[in-house]
Coordinates of C-alpha atoms (C1' of nucleotides) in Angstrom, one line a residue:
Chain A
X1 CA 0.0 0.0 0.0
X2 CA 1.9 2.9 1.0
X3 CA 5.3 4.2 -0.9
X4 CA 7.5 7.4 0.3
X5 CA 4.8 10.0 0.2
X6 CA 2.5 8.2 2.1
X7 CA 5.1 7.0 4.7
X8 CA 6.4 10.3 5.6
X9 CA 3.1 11.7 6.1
X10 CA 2.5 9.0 8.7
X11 CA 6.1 10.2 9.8
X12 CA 5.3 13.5 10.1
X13 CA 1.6 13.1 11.8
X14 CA 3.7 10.3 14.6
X15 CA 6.3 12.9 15.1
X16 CA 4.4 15.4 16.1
X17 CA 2.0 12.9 18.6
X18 CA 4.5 10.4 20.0
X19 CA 7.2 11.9 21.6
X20 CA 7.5 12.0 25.4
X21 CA 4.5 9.4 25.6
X22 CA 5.3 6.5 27.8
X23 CA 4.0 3.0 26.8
X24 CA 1.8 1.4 29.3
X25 CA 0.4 -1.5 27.2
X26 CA 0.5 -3.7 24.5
X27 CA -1.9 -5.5 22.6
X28 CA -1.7 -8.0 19.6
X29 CA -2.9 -11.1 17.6
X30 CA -0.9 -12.7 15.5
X31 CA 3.0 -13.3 16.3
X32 CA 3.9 -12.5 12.4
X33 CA 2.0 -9.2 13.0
X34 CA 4.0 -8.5 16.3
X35 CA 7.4 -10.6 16.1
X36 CA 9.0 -10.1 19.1
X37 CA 9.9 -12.1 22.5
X38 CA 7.7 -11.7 25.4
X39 CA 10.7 -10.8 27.4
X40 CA 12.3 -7.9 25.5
X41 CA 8.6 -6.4 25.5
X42 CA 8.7 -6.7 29.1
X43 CA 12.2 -5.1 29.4
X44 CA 12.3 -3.5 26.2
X45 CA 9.0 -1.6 25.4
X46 CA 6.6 -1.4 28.3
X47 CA 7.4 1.8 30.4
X48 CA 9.3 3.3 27.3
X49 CA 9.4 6.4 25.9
X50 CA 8.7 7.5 22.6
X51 CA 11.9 9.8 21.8
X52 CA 11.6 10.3 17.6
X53 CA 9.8 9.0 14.8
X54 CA 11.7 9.0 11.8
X55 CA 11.3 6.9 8.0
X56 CA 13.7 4.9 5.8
X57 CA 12.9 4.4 2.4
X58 CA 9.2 2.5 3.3
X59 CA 10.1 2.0 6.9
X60 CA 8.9 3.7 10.2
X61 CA 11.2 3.7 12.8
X62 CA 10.1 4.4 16.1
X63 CA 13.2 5.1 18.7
X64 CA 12.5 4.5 22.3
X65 CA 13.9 5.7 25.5
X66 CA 15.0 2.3 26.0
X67 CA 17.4 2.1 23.6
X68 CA 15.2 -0.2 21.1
X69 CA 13.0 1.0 18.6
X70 CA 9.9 -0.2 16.6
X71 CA 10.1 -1.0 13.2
X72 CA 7.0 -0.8 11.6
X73 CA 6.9 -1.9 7.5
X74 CA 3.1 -1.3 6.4
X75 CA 3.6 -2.9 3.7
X76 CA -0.6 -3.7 1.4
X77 CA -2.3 -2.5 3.6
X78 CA -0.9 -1.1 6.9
X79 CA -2.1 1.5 8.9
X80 CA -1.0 3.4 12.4
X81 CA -3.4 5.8 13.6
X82 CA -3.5 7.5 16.5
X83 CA -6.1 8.0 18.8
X84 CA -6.1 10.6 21.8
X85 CA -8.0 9.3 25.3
X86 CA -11.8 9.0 24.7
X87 CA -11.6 9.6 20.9
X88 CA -14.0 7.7 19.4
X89 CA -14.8 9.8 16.4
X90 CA -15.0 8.3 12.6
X91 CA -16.3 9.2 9.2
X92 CA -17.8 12.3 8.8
X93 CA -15.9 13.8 12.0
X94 CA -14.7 17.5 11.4
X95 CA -11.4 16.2 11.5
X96 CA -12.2 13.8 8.2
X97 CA -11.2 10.8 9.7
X98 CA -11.3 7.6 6.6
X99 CA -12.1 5.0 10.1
X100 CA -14.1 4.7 12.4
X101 CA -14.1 2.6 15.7
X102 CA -11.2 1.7 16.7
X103 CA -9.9 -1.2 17.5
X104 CA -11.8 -3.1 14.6
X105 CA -11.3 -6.4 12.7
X106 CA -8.1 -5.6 11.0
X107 CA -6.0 -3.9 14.4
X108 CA -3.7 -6.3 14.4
X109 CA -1.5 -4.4 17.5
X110 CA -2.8 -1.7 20.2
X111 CA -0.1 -0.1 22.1
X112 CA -1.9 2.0 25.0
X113 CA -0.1 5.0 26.5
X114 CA 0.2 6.0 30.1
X115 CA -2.2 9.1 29.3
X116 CA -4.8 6.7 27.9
X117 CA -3.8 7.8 23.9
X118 CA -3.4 4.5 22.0
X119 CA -1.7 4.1 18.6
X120 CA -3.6 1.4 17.0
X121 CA -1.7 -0.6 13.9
X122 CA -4.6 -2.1 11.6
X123 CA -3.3 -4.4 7.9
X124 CA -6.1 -6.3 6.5
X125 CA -3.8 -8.6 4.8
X126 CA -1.3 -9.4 7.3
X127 CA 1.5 -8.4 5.4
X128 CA 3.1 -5.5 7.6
X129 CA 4.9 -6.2 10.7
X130 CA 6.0 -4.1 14.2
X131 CA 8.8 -5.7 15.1
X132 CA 11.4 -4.4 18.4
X133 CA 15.0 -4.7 18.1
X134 CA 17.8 -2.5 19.3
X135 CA 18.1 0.9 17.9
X136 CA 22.0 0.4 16.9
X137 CA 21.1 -3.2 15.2
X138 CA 18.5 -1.1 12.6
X139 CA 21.3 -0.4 10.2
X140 CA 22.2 -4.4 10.2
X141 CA 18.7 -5.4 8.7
X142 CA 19.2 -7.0 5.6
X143 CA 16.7 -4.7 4.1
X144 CA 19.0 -1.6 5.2
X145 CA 22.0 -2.7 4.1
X146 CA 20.8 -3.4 0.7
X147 CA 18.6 0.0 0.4
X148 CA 19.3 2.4 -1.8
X149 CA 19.4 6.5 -1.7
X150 CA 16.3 8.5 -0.7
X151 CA 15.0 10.7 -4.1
X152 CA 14.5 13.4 -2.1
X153 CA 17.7 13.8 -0.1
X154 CA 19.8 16.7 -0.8
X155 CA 22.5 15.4 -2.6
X156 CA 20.8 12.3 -4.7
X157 CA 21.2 13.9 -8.3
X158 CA 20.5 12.6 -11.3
X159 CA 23.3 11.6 -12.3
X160 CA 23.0 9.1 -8.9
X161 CA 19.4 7.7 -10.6
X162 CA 21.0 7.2 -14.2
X163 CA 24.2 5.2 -12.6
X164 CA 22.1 3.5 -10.4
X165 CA 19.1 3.0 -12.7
X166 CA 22.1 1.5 -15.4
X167 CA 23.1 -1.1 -12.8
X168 CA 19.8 -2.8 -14.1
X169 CA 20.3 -2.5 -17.6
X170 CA 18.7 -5.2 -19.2
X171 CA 15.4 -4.9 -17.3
X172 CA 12.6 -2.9 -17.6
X173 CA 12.5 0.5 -16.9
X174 CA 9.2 -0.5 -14.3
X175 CA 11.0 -2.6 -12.5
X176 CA 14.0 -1.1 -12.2
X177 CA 12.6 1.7 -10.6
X178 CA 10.3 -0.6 -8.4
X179 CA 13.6 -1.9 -6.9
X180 CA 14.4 -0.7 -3.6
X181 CA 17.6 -1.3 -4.2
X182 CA 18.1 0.9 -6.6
X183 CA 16.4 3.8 -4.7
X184 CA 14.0 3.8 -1.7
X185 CA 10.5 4.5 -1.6
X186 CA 9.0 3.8 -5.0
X187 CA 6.1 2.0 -5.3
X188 CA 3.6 1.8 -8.1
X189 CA 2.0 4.4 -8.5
X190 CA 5.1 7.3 -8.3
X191 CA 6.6 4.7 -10.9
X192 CA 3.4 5.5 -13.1
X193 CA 3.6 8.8 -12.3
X194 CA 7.1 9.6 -13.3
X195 CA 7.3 7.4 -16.2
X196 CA 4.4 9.1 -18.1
X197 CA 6.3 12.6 -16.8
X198 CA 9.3 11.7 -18.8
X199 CA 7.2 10.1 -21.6
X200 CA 8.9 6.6 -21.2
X201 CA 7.4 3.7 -21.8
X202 CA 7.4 1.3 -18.7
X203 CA 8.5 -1.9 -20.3
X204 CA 11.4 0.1 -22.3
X205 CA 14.8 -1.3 -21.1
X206 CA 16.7 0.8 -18.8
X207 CA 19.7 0.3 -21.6
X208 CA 17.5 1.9 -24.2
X209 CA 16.7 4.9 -22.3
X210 CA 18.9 7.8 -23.4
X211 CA 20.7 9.9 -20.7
X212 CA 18.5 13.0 -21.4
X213 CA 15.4 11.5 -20.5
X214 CA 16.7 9.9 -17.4
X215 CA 17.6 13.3 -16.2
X216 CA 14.0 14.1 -17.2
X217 CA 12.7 11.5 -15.4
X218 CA 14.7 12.6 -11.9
X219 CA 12.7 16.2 -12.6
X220 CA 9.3 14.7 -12.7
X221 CA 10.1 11.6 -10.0
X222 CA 11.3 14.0 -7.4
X223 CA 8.3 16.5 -8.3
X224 CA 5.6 14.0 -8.2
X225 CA 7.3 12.5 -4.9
X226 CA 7.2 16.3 -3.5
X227 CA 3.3 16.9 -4.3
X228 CA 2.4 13.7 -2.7
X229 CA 4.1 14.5 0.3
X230 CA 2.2 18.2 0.1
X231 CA -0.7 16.4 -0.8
X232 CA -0.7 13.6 2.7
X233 CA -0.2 10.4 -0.4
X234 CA -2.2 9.0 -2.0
X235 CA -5.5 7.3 -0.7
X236 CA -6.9 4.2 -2.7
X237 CA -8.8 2.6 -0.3
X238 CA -7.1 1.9 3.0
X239 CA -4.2 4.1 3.4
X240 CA -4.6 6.9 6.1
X241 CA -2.3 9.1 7.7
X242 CA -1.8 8.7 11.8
X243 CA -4.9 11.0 12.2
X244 CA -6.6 8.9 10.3
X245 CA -7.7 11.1 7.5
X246 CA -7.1 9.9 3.6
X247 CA -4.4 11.5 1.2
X248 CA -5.9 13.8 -1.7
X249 CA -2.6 12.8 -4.4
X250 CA -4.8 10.7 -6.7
X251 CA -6.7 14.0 -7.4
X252 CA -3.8 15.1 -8.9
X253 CA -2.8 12.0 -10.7
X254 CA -2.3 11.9 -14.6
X255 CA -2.5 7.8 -15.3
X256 CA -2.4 6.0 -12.4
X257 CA -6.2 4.3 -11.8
X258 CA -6.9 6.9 -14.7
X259 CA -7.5 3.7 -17.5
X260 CA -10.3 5.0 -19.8
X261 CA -9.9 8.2 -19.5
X262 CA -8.1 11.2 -21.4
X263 CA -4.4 12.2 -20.8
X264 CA -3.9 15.2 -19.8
X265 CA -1.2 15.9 -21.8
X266 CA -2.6 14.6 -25.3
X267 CA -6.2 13.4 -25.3
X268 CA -5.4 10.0 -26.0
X269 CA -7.1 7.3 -23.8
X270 CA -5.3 6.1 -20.9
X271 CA -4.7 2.5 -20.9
X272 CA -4.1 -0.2 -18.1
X273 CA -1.6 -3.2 -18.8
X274 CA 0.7 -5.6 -16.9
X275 CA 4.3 -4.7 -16.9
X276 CA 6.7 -6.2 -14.3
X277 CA 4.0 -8.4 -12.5
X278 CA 2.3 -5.1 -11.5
X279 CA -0.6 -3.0 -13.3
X280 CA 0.9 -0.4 -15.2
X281 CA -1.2 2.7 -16.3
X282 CA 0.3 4.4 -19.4
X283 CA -0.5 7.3 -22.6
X284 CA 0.3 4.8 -25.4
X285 CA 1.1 8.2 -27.8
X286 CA 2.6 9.6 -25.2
X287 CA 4.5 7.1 -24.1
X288 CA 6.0 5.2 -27.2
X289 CA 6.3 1.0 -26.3
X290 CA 9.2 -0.7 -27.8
X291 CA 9.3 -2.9 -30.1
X292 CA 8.7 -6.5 -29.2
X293 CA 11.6 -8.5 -29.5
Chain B
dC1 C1' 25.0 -13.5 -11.6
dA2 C1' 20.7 -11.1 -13.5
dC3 C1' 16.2 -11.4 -13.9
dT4 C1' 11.4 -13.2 -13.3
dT5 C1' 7.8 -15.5 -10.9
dG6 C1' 5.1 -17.1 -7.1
dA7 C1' 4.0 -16.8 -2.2
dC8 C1' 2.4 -14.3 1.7
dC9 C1' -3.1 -12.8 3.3
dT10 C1' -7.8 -10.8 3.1
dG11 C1' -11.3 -8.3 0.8
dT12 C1' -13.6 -6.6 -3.2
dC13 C1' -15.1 -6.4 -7.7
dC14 C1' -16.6 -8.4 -12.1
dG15 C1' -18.6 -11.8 -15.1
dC16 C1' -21.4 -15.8 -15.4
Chain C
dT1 C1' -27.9 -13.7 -4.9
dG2 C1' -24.1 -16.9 -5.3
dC3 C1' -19.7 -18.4 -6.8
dG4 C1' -15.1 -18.5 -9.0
dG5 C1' -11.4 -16.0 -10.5
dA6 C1' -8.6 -11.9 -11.0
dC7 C1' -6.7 -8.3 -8.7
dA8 C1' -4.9 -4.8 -5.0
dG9 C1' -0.1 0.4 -3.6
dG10 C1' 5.3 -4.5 -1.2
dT11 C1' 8.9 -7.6 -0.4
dC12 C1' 11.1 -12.1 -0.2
dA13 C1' 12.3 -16.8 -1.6
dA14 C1' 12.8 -19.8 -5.1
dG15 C1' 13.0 -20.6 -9.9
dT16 C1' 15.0 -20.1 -14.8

DNA sequence: CACTTGACCTGTCCGC
DNA sequence: TGCGGACAGGTCAAGT
């Protein structure tokens, strides 16, 4: 479900709850959900406080007075909202909140706060996971090590996405840009996005792709990545940001979910097709496909 | 090694 | 209305 944008707004909306709340409590159902050893929650979490929230490519990080940290991946379908003592409020609310009681079916953890706030982590298809380890060992995930840059840090250029875009040369343009490896956060729809930005085809090679359109595509990637942010993601159906409320990005979105309709840029009909496993939204004038082979 | 495909889950939508 | 199958924004493991 969520990609960068919609991470950091759930960042950004934790950062300015969490901090300074002590954890009194913790709830969960299924161990894949909730990974961790009884005794390190004992030690580890309960009586903890928050300290900072901060986000890695897809990944929460949640850094704990105890020295450990929560690692949350929301991976489909995963959702942290907040919830202040005795707020019970859901669609329709002034404060446009997507959900409405909380806990419900899909709460998979509850962690309750000494002040009686909870923080409620809900994925429908038990994908994501909350997992405790020691703030120092983060870096030493597997998933770390092998990351690549953020887009939007200050000194990522594009000369940083051609040369690391090129380390995939012989596949598709799609997927290499759906490799975190490559760089962090891109999901599929900023891959849509930025692809139809720079008028590239998705299942054109990344060796075909000349060096001025890769620069092209670094404009409109970071750009698109940037009004998402502004914009709180993108909401499809289940992604919310820790207040609970939906992201307004696919308002703004040229082809992605847009099949059947104009493109903006041309007129011609948007179409939907399957390119690297994944639906793939694309202007076929627009966006010129190669040749088979 | 580089690259692609299937598996992990639940819910929803679409066609018959 | 019911049922089967395809599909959904991410990542791994296993396959070619």
């Amino acid at each position: 479900m969520p990609e960068l944008p919609e991470v950091e707004t759930v960042k950004i909306g934790l950062q300015q709850l969490l901090p300074g709340r002590v954890i009194a409590a913790v709830d969960h159902d299924t161990p894949k959900s909730f990974p961790n050893a009884e005794a390190d929650v004992q030690q580890f979490l309960l009586g903890a406080r928050v300290v900072l929230v901060t986000r890695r490519a897809k990944v929460l990080l949640i850094e704990l007075s105890s020295k450990y940290s929560l690692v949350v991946h929301l991976k489909m379908t995963g959702q942290l909202v907040f919830r202040g003592e005795g707020e019970r409020f859901g669609a329709g609310h002034p404060n446009d909140s997507l959900i409405g009681e909380l806990p419900d079916r899909s709460t998979r953890v509850t962690l309750t706060f000494s002040d009686g706030s909870k923080l409620f982590f809900n994925d429908q298809r038990k994908f994501g996971w909350m997992r405790l380890m020691p703030t120092s060992e983060v870096p030493n995930l597997d998933f770390f090590k092998k990351v690549g840059p953020e887009p939007l840090s200050a000194d990522f250029t594009w000369q940083d996405l051609r040369d690391r875009l090129q380390r995939r040369k012989n596949t598709s343009m799609k997927a290499a840009l759906l490799d975190q490896t490559v760089v962090a956060g891109i999901g599929n729809i900023y891959a849509d996005e930025s692809l139809w930005g720079a008028k590239i085809h998705p299942s054109m090679l990344v060796k075909d792709v000349s060096s001025t359109k890769l620069h092209t595509l670094y404009d409109e990637l970071t750009a698109v990545l940037r009004l998402a942010i502004e914009k709180g993601g993108s909401t499809d159906r289940n992604y919310v940001s820790a207040e609970g409320k939906r992201g307004s990005y696919l308002t703004f979105a040229r082809v992605f979910r847009r099949e059947g309709q104009p493109c903006p840029r041309c007129g011609t009909t948007i179409i939907k097709s399957r390119v690297a496993g994944r639906g793939t939204h694309t202007c076929p004038v627009c966006q010129k496909a190669p040749k088979k082979a």
